[in-house]
XYZ file of C-alpha atoms in Angstrom:
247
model
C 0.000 0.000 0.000
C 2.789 1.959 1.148
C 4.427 1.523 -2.361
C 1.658 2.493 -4.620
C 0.402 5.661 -2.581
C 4.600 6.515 -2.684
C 4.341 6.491 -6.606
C 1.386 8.446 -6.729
C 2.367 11.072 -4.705
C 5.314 11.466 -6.865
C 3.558 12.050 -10.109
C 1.054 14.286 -8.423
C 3.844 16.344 -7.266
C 5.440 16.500 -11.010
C 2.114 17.285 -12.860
C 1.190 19.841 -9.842
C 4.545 21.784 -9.707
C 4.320 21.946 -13.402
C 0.631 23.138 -13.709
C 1.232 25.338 -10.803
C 3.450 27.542 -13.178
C 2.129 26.477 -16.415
C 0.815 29.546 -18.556
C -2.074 29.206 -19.326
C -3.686 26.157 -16.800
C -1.745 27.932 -14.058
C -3.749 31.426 -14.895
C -6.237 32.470 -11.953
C -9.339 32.838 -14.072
C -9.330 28.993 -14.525
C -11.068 27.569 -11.052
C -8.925 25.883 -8.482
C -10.966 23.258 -8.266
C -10.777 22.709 -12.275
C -6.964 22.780 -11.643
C -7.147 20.285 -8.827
C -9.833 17.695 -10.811
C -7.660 18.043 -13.756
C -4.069 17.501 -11.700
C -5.770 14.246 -9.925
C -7.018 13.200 -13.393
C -3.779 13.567 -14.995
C -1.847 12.100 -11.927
C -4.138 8.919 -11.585
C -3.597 8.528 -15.434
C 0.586 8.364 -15.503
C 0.928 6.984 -12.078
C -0.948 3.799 -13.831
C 1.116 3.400 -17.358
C 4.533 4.311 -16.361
C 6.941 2.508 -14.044
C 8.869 3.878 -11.545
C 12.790 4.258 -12.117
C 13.159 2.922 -8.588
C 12.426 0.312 -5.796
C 9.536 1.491 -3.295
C 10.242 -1.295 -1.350
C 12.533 -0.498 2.040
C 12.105 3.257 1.390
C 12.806 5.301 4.559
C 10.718 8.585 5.451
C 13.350 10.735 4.642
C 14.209 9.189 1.088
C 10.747 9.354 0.402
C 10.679 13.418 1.569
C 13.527 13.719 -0.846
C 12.351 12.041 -4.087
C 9.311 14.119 -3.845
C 11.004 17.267 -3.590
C 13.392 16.242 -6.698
C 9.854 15.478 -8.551
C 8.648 19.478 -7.089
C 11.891 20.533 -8.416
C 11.641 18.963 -11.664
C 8.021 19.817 -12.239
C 9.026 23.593 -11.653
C 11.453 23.824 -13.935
C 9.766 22.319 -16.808
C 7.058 24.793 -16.356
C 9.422 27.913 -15.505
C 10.494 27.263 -19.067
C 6.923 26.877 -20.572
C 6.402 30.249 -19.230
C 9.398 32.324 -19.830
C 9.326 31.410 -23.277
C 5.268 32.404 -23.506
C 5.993 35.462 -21.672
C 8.201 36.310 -25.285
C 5.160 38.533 -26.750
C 4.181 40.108 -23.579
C 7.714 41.030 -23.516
C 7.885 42.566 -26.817
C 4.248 44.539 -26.195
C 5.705 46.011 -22.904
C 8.704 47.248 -24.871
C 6.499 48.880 -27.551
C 4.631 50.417 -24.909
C 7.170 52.217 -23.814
C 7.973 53.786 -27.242
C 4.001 54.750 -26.832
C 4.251 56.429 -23.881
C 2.191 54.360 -22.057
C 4.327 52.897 -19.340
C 2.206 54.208 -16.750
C -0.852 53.362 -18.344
C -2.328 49.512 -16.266
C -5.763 47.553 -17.220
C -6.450 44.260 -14.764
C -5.509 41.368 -16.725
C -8.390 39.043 -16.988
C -5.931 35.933 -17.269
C -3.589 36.715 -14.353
C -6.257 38.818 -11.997
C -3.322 41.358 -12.022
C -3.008 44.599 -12.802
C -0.829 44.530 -15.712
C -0.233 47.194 -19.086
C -2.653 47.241 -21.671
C -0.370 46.386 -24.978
C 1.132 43.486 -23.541
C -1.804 41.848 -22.209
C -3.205 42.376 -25.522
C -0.916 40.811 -27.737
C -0.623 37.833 -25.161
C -4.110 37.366 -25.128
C -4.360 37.196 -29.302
C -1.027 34.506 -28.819
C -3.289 32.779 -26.222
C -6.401 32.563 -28.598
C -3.939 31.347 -31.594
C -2.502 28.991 -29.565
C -5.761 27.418 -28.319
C -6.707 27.099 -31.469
C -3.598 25.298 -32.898
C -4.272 22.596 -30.075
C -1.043 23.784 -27.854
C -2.488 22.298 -24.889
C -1.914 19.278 -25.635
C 1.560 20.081 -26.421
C 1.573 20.890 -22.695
C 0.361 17.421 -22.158
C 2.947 15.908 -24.791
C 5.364 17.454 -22.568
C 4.170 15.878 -19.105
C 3.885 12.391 -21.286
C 7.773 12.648 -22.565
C 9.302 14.004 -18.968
C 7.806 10.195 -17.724
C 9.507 8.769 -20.805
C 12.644 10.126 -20.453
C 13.122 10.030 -16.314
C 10.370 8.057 -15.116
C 9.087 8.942 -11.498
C 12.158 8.652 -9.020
C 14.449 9.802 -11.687
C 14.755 13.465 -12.761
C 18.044 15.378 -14.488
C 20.825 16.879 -12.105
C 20.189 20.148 -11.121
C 23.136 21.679 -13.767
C 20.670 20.863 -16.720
C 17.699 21.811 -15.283
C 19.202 25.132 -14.140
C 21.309 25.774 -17.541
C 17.335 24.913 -19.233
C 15.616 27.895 -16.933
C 18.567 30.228 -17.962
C 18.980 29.578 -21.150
C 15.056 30.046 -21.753
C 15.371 33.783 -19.986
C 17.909 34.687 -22.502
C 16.007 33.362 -24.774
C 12.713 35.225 -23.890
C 14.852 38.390 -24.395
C 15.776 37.634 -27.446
C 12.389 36.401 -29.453
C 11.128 39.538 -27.297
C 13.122 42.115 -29.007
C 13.308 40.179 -32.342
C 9.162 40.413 -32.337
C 9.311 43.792 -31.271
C 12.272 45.295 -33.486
C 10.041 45.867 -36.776
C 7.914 48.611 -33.940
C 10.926 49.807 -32.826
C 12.763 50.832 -36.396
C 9.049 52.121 -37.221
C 9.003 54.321 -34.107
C 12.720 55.436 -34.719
C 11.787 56.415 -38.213
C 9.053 58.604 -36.255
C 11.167 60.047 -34.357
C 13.986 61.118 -37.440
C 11.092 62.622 -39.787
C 9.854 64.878 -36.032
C 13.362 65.746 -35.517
C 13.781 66.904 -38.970
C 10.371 69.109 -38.493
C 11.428 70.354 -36.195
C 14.737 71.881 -37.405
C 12.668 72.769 -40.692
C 9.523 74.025 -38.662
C 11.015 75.752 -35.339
C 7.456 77.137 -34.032
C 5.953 73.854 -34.507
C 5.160 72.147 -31.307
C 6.738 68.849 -31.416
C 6.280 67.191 -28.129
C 2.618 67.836 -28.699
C 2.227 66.575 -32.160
C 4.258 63.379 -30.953
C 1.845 62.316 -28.538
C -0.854 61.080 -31.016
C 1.393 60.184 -33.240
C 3.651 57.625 -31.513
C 0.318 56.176 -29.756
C -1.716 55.910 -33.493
C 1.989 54.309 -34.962
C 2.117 51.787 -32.423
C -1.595 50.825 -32.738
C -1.222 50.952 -36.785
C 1.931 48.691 -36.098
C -0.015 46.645 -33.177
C -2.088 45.512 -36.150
C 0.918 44.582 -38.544
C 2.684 42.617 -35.672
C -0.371 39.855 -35.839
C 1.213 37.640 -38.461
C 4.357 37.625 -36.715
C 2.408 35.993 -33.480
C 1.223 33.598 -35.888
C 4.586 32.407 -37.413
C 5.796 33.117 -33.892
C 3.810 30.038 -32.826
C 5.797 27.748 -34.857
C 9.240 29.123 -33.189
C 7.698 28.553 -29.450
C 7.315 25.125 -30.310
C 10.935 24.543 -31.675
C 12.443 26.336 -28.464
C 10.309 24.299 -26.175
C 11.872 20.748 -27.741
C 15.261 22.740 -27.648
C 15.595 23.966 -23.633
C 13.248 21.268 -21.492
C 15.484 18.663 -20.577
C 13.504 15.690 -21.848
């Protein structure tokens, strides 16, 4: 009895340090008891079909205490990945707000229940729709399914990969940040070249207030341009998912 209850506990800690973290399933506006039905659901399900890497038999207390924290750990990281990486467009929104003017501008995010600003929980909402649609959460399960494939429960990476995989995707959430967001940015410097040069060719002409509506209407116009670029953007995610989480 011992033994089975052991190995179920382990991959309901996995799946519930991963979910716990998870964009998306780990959002407030989804109930906690939707969370919790689906976790049990999930853990009941893998507990069943895949073996454990060790022998529950003879198990002290304290091992026991310490696999389950290496599955917590484990479970963590594979969804501090997931969500650095989707955190990538809200990223590049927040740094095109800024070029708006809007940094001080903050809506309540629906998703989160926080209060967060409105251009970057914009474009992370349209990735969230897109990525819905495309099916990507059941990537999210594909991922729970290989981490059981590749270290069953009792068995997880060493702590430099999973640590290296959490880095590396922060770097990487830079990066595809300002990548998404550079075709804004050059449009916004442009804006700000033709204003300097009216301003050298117009010297009454009241710059700062002409830029206001300008930069805001350029980033919406742009806003609008920066859609298809989500959608190929979905494609990416994917690839850098199968790269960094140490399956």
């Amino acid at each position: 009895m011992f033994e089975k209850l052991l190995a179920f506990v382990m991959v309901l800690t996995r799946i519930s340090a991963f979910f716990l973290i998870l964009p998306v399933f780990g959002w407030k506006s989804i109930p906690v008891r939707i969370k919790v039905a689906l976790t049990v659901l999930l853990a009941v399900f893998f507990s069943v079909i895949t073996p454990l890497a060790i022998e529950p038999k003879g198990i002290s207390l304290l091992e026991a205490i310490l696999l389950i924290a290496n599955e917590a750990t484990y479970g963590l990281a594979l969804g501090l990945i997931a969500a650095l990486l989707f955190s990538a467009v809200r990223f590049s929104g927040q740094v095109v707000e800024r070029q708006m003017g809007l940094a001080m501008a903050e809506v309540l995010d629906p998703l989160t229940g926080e209060t967060d600003e409105p251009m970057g929980s914009l474009l992370e909402m349209i990735f969230v729709i897109l990525f819905l649609s495309a099916n990507g959460h059941h990537f999210f399960l594909l991922i729970i399914s290989r981490s059981y494939e590749a270290f069953p429960a009792g068995s997880i990476p060493t702590m430099s990969v999973l640590a290296s995989g959490v880095i590396k995707a922060g770097s990487t959430m830079l990066l595809l940040g300002l990548r998404l967001a550079a075709p804004m940015l050059a449009a916004f410097l442009l804006l700000m070249v033709v204003l300097a040069v009216l301003a050298r060719m117009v010297p009454e002409m009241d710059i700062l207030f002409i830029s206001f509506p300008l930069t805001i209407g350029l980033g919406l116009l742009m806003a609008a341009v920066f859609l298809p670029l989500i959608n190929a953007f979905m494609g990416e995610f994917a690839e850098w998912m199968g790269k960094l989480l140490p399956l």
